[in-house]
PDB file of C-alpha atoms in Angstrom:
ATOM      1  CA  VAL A   1     129.219  61.368 116.935  1.00  0.00           C
ATOM      2  CA  SER A   2     128.666  64.966 117.974  1.00  0.00           C
ATOM      3  CA  ALA A   3     126.181  65.706 120.786  1.00  0.00           C
ATOM      4  CA  SER A   4     124.250  67.922 118.345  1.00  0.00           C
ATOM      5  CA  GLN A   5     124.110  65.303 115.547  1.00  0.00           C
ATOM      6  CA  SER A   6     120.752  64.101 114.296  1.00  0.00           C
ATOM      7  CA  GLY A   7     119.543  62.168 111.271  1.00  0.00           C
ATOM      8  CA  SER A   8     121.834  59.654 109.588  1.00  0.00           C
ATOM      9  CA  VAL A   9     125.584  59.099 109.458  1.00  0.00           C
ATOM     10  CA  SER A  10     127.165  57.203 106.565  1.00  0.00           C
ATOM     11  CA  SER A  11     130.613  55.604 106.440  1.00  0.00           C
ATOM     12  CA  THR A  12     132.478  53.871 103.631  1.00  0.00           C
ATOM     13  CA  ALA A  13     135.600  51.729 103.883  1.00  0.00           C
ATOM     14  CA  SER A  14     137.729  50.623 100.913  1.00  0.00           C
ATOM     15  CA  VAL A  15     140.768  48.367 100.541  1.00  0.00           C
ATOM     16  CA  THR A  16     143.438  48.134  97.867  1.00  0.00           C
ATOM     17  CA  ALA A  17     146.336  45.792  97.296  1.00  0.00           C
ATOM     18  CA  ASN A  18     149.451  45.692  95.123  1.00  0.00           C
ATOM     19  CA  GLU A  19     148.370  42.336  93.687  1.00  0.00           C
ATOM     20  CA  ALA A  20     145.768  41.923  90.994  1.00  0.00           C
ATOM     21  CA  ASP A  21     142.216  41.528  92.293  1.00  0.00           C
ATOM     22  CA  ALA A  22     139.959  39.192  90.340  1.00  0.00           C
ATOM     23  CA  ASN A  23     136.824  40.592  92.032  1.00  0.00           C
ATOM     24  CA  SER A  24     137.109  44.314  92.748  1.00  0.00           C
ATOM     25  CA  THR A  25     133.354  44.647  93.461  1.00  0.00           C
ATOM     26  CA  ASN A  26     133.860  43.565  97.087  1.00  0.00           C
ATOM     27  CA  ASN A  27     136.686  45.976  97.888  1.00  0.00           C
ATOM     28  CA  SER A  28     134.470  48.574  99.574  1.00  0.00           C
ATOM     29  CA  ALA A  29     131.499  48.598 101.914  1.00  0.00           C
ATOM     30  CA  SER A  30     129.167  51.311 103.200  1.00  0.00           C
ATOM     31  CA  VAL A  31     126.917  51.527 106.206  1.00  0.00           C
ATOM     32  CA  THR A  32     124.335  54.111 107.219  1.00  0.00           C
ATOM     33  CA  THR A  33     123.416  54.544 110.874  1.00  0.00           C
ATOM     34  CA  THR A  34     120.420  56.449 112.185  1.00  0.00           C
ATOM     35  CA  VAL A  35     121.394  58.755 115.032  1.00  0.00           C
ATOM     36  CA  THR A  36     118.801  59.018 117.808  1.00  0.00           C
ATOM     37  CA  ARG A  37     119.139  61.945 120.182  1.00  0.00           C
ATOM     38  CA  SER A  38     118.392  61.758 123.892  1.00  0.00           C
ATOM     39  CA  ALA A  39     118.946  64.208 126.715  1.00  0.00           C
ATOM     40  CA  ASP A  40     118.585  63.503 130.422  1.00  0.00           C
ATOM     41  CA  VAL A  41     117.214  66.862 131.549  1.00  0.00           C
ATOM     42  CA  GLY A  42     116.473  67.443 135.211  1.00  0.00           C
ATOM     43  CA  ILE A  43     115.281  70.285 137.412  1.00  0.00           C
ATOM     44  CA  THR A  44     115.569  71.536 140.982  1.00  0.00           C
ATOM     45  CA  LEU A  45     113.339  74.132 142.637  1.00  0.00           C
ATOM     46  CA  GLY A  46     114.496  76.394 145.438  1.00  0.00           C
ATOM     47  CA  ASP A  47     112.450  78.952 147.381  1.00  0.00           C
ATOM     48  CA  SER A  48     113.554  82.073 149.215  1.00  0.00           C
ATOM     49  CA  PRO A  49     112.851  83.276 151.798  1.00  0.00           C
ATOM     50  CA  ASP A  50     111.469  80.325 153.706  1.00  0.00           C
ATOM     51  CA  PRO A  51     109.537  81.121 155.807  1.00  0.00           C
ATOM     52  CA  VAL A  52     107.946  83.995 153.903  1.00  0.00           C
ATOM     53  CA  THR A  53     105.644  86.649 155.328  1.00  0.00           C
ATOM     54  CA  ALA A  54     102.134  86.926 153.835  1.00  0.00           C
ATOM     55  CA  GLY A  55     101.909  90.081 151.697  1.00  0.00           C
ATOM     56  CA  THR A  56     105.582  89.947 150.610  1.00  0.00           C
ATOM     57  CA  THR A  57     107.389  88.344 147.674  1.00  0.00           C
ATOM     58  CA  LEU A  58     108.792  84.846 147.348  1.00  0.00           C
ATOM     59  CA  THR A  59     111.380  83.923 144.707  1.00  0.00           C
ATOM     60  CA  TYR A  60     111.638  80.480 143.130  1.00  0.00           C
ATOM     61  CA  ALA A  61     114.984  79.445 141.603  1.00  0.00           C
ATOM     62  CA  LEU A  62     114.514  76.896 138.821  1.00  0.00           C
ATOM     63  CA  VAL A  63     117.779  75.166 137.878  1.00  0.00           C
ATOM     64  CA  VAL A  64     117.716  72.982 134.753  1.00  0.00           C
ATOM     65  CA  ASN A  65     120.576  70.603 133.928  1.00  0.00           C
ATOM     66  CA  ASN A  66     121.358  68.235 131.075  1.00  0.00           C
ATOM     67  CA  ALA A  67     123.262  65.003 131.753  1.00  0.00           C
ATOM     68  CA  GLY A  68     123.250  64.147 128.008  1.00  0.00           C
ATOM     69  CA  PRO A  69     124.257  62.276 126.006  1.00  0.00           C
ATOM     70  CA  SER A  70     122.881  64.836 123.491  1.00  0.00           C
ATOM     71  CA  GLU A  71     122.353  68.564 123.829  1.00  0.00           C
ATOM     72  CA  ALA A  72     118.788  69.506 124.795  1.00  0.00           C
ATOM     73  CA  ASN A  73     116.720  71.642 122.424  1.00  0.00           C
ATOM     74  CA  ASN A  74     113.598  73.705 123.134  1.00  0.00           C
ATOM     75  CA  VAL A  75     113.902  73.280 126.893  1.00  0.00           C
ATOM     76  CA  SER A  76     110.857  74.460 128.816  1.00  0.00           C
ATOM     77  CA  ALA A  77     109.983  74.487 132.499  1.00  0.00           C
ATOM     78  CA  VAL A  78     106.348  74.768 133.599  1.00  0.00           C
ATOM     79  CA  LEU A  79     105.892  76.117 137.127  1.00  0.00           C
ATOM     80  CA  THR A  80     102.462  75.552 138.679  1.00  0.00           C
ATOM     81  CA  LEU A  81     101.929  78.059 141.469  1.00  0.00           C
ATOM     82  CA  GLY A  82     100.177  77.024 144.651  1.00  0.00           C
ATOM     83  CA  ALA A  83      97.027  78.689 145.951  1.00  0.00           C
ATOM     84  CA  GLY A  84      97.697  82.131 147.388  1.00  0.00           C
ATOM     85  CA  LEU A  85     100.600  82.908 145.035  1.00  0.00           C
ATOM     86  CA  ILE A  86     100.427  85.624 142.370  1.00  0.00           C
ATOM     87  CA  TYR A  87     102.997  85.779 139.531  1.00  0.00           C
ATOM     88  CA  GLN A  88     105.000  89.043 139.464  1.00  0.00           C
ATOM     89  CA  GLU A  89     108.069  88.679 137.217  1.00  0.00           C
ATOM     90  CA  SER A  90     110.880  86.418 136.075  1.00  0.00           C
ATOM     91  CA  SER A  91     114.523  86.824 135.138  1.00  0.00           C
ATOM     92  CA  GLY A  92     117.206  84.665 133.601  1.00  0.00           C
ATOM     93  CA  VAL A  93     119.617  84.924 130.672  1.00  0.00           C
ATOM     94  CA  ASN A  94     118.352  82.813 127.728  1.00  0.00           C
ATOM     95  CA  TRP A  95     114.853  82.478 129.264  1.00  0.00           C
ATOM     96  CA  ILE A  96     111.455  83.914 128.349  1.00  0.00           C
ATOM     97  CA  CYS A  97     108.635  83.312 130.838  1.00  0.00           C
ATOM     98  CA  ILE A  98     104.922  83.906 130.372  1.00  0.00           C
ATOM     99  CA  GLU A  99     101.950  83.267 132.607  1.00  0.00           C
ATOM    100  CA  GLY A 100      98.936  81.547 131.153  1.00  0.00           C
ATOM    101  CA  PRO A 101      96.606  80.328 132.333  1.00  0.00           C
ATOM    102  CA  VAL A 102      96.690  82.183 135.646  1.00  0.00           C
ATOM    103  CA  GLY A 103      98.873  80.300 138.121  1.00  0.00           C
ATOM    104  CA  THR A 104     100.938  78.540 135.439  1.00  0.00           C
ATOM    105  CA  VAL A 105     104.266  80.083 134.381  1.00  0.00           C
ATOM    106  CA  THR A 106     106.001  78.591 131.335  1.00  0.00           C
ATOM    107  CA  CYS A 107     109.686  79.431 130.935  1.00  0.00           C
ATOM    108  CA  SER A 108     111.330  78.591 127.594  1.00  0.00           C
ATOM    109  CA  ARG A 109     115.070  78.583 126.935  1.00  0.00           C
ATOM    110  CA  GLY A 110     116.107  80.324 123.724  1.00  0.00           C
ATOM    111  CA  SER A 111     119.154  78.187 122.938  1.00  0.00           C
ATOM    112  CA  PRO A 112     120.195  74.531 123.296  1.00  0.00           C
ATOM    113  CA  LEU A 113     121.416  73.339 126.693  1.00  0.00           C
ATOM    114  CA  SER A 114     124.786  71.625 126.249  1.00  0.00           C
ATOM    115  CA  VAL A 115     125.719  68.234 127.641  1.00  0.00           C
ATOM    116  CA  ASN A 116     126.631  68.605 131.344  1.00  0.00           C
ATOM    117  CA  GLY A 117     125.331  72.168 131.187  1.00  0.00           C
ATOM    118  CA  SER A 118     122.930  73.873 133.548  1.00  0.00           C
ATOM    119  CA  ASP A 119     120.995  77.142 133.531  1.00  0.00           C
ATOM    120  CA  SER A 120     118.692  78.920 135.939  1.00  0.00           C
ATOM    121  CA  VAL A 121     115.708  81.243 135.916  1.00  0.00           C
ATOM    122  CA  GLN A 122     114.126  83.066 138.854  1.00  0.00           C
ATOM    123  CA  VAL A 123     110.363  83.525 139.194  1.00  0.00           C
ATOM    124  CA  THR A 124     109.050  86.045 141.732  1.00  0.00           C
ATOM    125  CA  VAL A 125     105.554  85.736 143.180  1.00  0.00           C
ATOM    126  CA  LEU A 126     103.519  87.710 145.692  1.00  0.00           C
ATOM    127  CA  VAL A 127     102.125  85.806 148.657  1.00  0.00           C
ATOM    128  CA  ASP A 128      98.497  86.848 149.150  1.00  0.00           C
ATOM    129  CA  PRO A 129      98.269  89.023 152.295  1.00  0.00           C
ATOM    130  CA  ALA A 130      95.356  86.839 153.468  1.00  0.00           C
ATOM    131  CA  GLN A 131      97.332  83.572 153.052  1.00  0.00           C
ATOM    132  CA  LYS A 132      97.245  81.609 156.319  1.00  0.00           C
ATOM    133  CA  ASP A 133      98.683  78.229 155.355  1.00  0.00           C
ATOM    134  CA  ALA A 134     101.952  77.018 153.843  1.00  0.00           C
ATOM    135  CA  VAL A 135     102.196  77.222 150.049  1.00  0.00           C
ATOM    136  CA  SER A 136     103.557  74.668 147.602  1.00  0.00           C
ATOM    137  CA  SER A 137     104.459  74.953 143.918  1.00  0.00           C
ATOM    138  CA  SER A 138     105.618  72.310 141.450  1.00  0.00           C
ATOM    139  CA  VAL A 139     107.676  72.378 138.257  1.00  0.00           C
ATOM    140  CA  VAL A 140     108.164  70.050 135.270  1.00  0.00           C
ATOM    141  CA  VAL A 141     110.962  70.305 132.665  1.00  0.00           C
ATOM    142  CA  ASN A 142     110.862  69.003 129.081  1.00  0.00           C
ATOM    143  CA  ALA A 143     112.983  69.097 125.927  1.00  0.00           C
ATOM    144  CA  ASP A 144     112.543  67.912 122.333  1.00  0.00           C
ATOM    145  CA  GLU A 145     114.804  64.906 122.844  1.00  0.00           C
ATOM    146  CA  ALA A 146     113.711  61.623 124.423  1.00  0.00           C
ATOM    147  CA  ASP A 147     114.659  61.526 128.109  1.00  0.00           C
ATOM    148  CA  PRO A 148     116.249  58.250 129.253  1.00  0.00           C
ATOM    149  CA  ALA A 149     115.707  59.050 132.967  1.00  0.00           C
ATOM    150  CA  GLY A 150     112.450  60.950 133.467  1.00  0.00           C
ATOM    151  CA  GLY A 151     112.441  60.624 137.260  1.00  0.00           C
ATOM    152  CA  ASN A 152     114.306  63.923 137.683  1.00  0.00           C
ATOM    153  CA  ASN A 153     112.003  65.952 135.417  1.00  0.00           C
ATOM    154  CA  GLN A 154     109.684  67.234 138.135  1.00  0.00           C
ATOM    155  CA  THR A 155     109.845  68.445 141.705  1.00  0.00           C
ATOM    156  CA  SER A 156     108.053  70.700 144.159  1.00  0.00           C
ATOM    157  CA  ALA A 157     108.860  73.131 146.952  1.00  0.00           C
ATOM    158  CA  GLY A 158     106.831  73.890 150.049  1.00  0.00           C
ATOM    159  CA  THR A 159     107.174  77.204 151.884  1.00  0.00           C
ATOM    160  CA  THR A 160     106.033  78.149 155.378  1.00  0.00           C
ATOM    161  CA  VAL A 161     103.942  81.334 155.501  1.00  0.00           C
ATOM    162  CA  ASP A 162     104.153  83.606 158.531  1.00  0.00           C
ATOM    163  CA  ARG A 163     101.657  86.336 159.234  1.00  0.00           C
ATOM    164  CA  GLU A 164     102.546  89.678 160.719  1.00  0.00           C
ATOM    165  CA  ALA A 165     100.358  92.549 161.791  1.00  0.00           C
ATOM    166  CA  ASP A 166     101.384  96.016 162.871  1.00  0.00           C
ATOM    167  CA  ILE A 167      98.724  96.850 165.425  1.00  0.00           C
ATOM    168  CA  SER A 168      98.748  99.941 167.553  1.00  0.00           C
ATOM    169  CA  ILE A 169      96.347 101.566 169.889  1.00  0.00           C
ATOM    170  CA  GLY A 170      96.057 105.155 170.941  1.00  0.00           C
ATOM    171  CA  LEU A 171      94.617 106.209 174.269  1.00  0.00           C
ATOM    172  CA  SER A 172      93.864 109.674 175.420  1.00  0.00           C
ATOM    173  CA  ASP A 173      92.281 111.084 178.516  1.00  0.00           C
ATOM    174  CA  ALA A 174      90.249 114.230 178.587  1.00  0.00           C
ATOM    175  CA  PRO A 175      88.995 115.996 181.721  1.00  0.00           C
TER     176      PRO A 175
END
């Protein structure tokens, strides 16, 4: 059965013989099987740079994979940004990302993800210049198909935040 198959599959088998058959009504049989799709989608979340300086950008790399056995349709990854992070932009072939509500970025893949396939999308955020503590974001991936192993559908990444200040002082002496 194809990895993209859904619905029902029917098969018929028939037999014939050279001899006369007194009961030809039992010479064929049919069976219909319902095909159930499932896709073991998973996600990893990388962050760069780590540590990051407050007031600069941080990029998250979301990598989605599909261990099958069916292709995954309508794949979406929902990234929940930690406090002190402001969504800037996203990029990735086959992906469309939107923010809403504030602090939640939903990235949707425009085509099915094949069995043993993977795809990535990058989300760039600004670290609030006043951020003093480490930041942490989490992501969850879903698809239309039932997932036989949901333990790999969510993860998080923590990032150390450094603070820098460019302080100078001028001193002059007048008579």
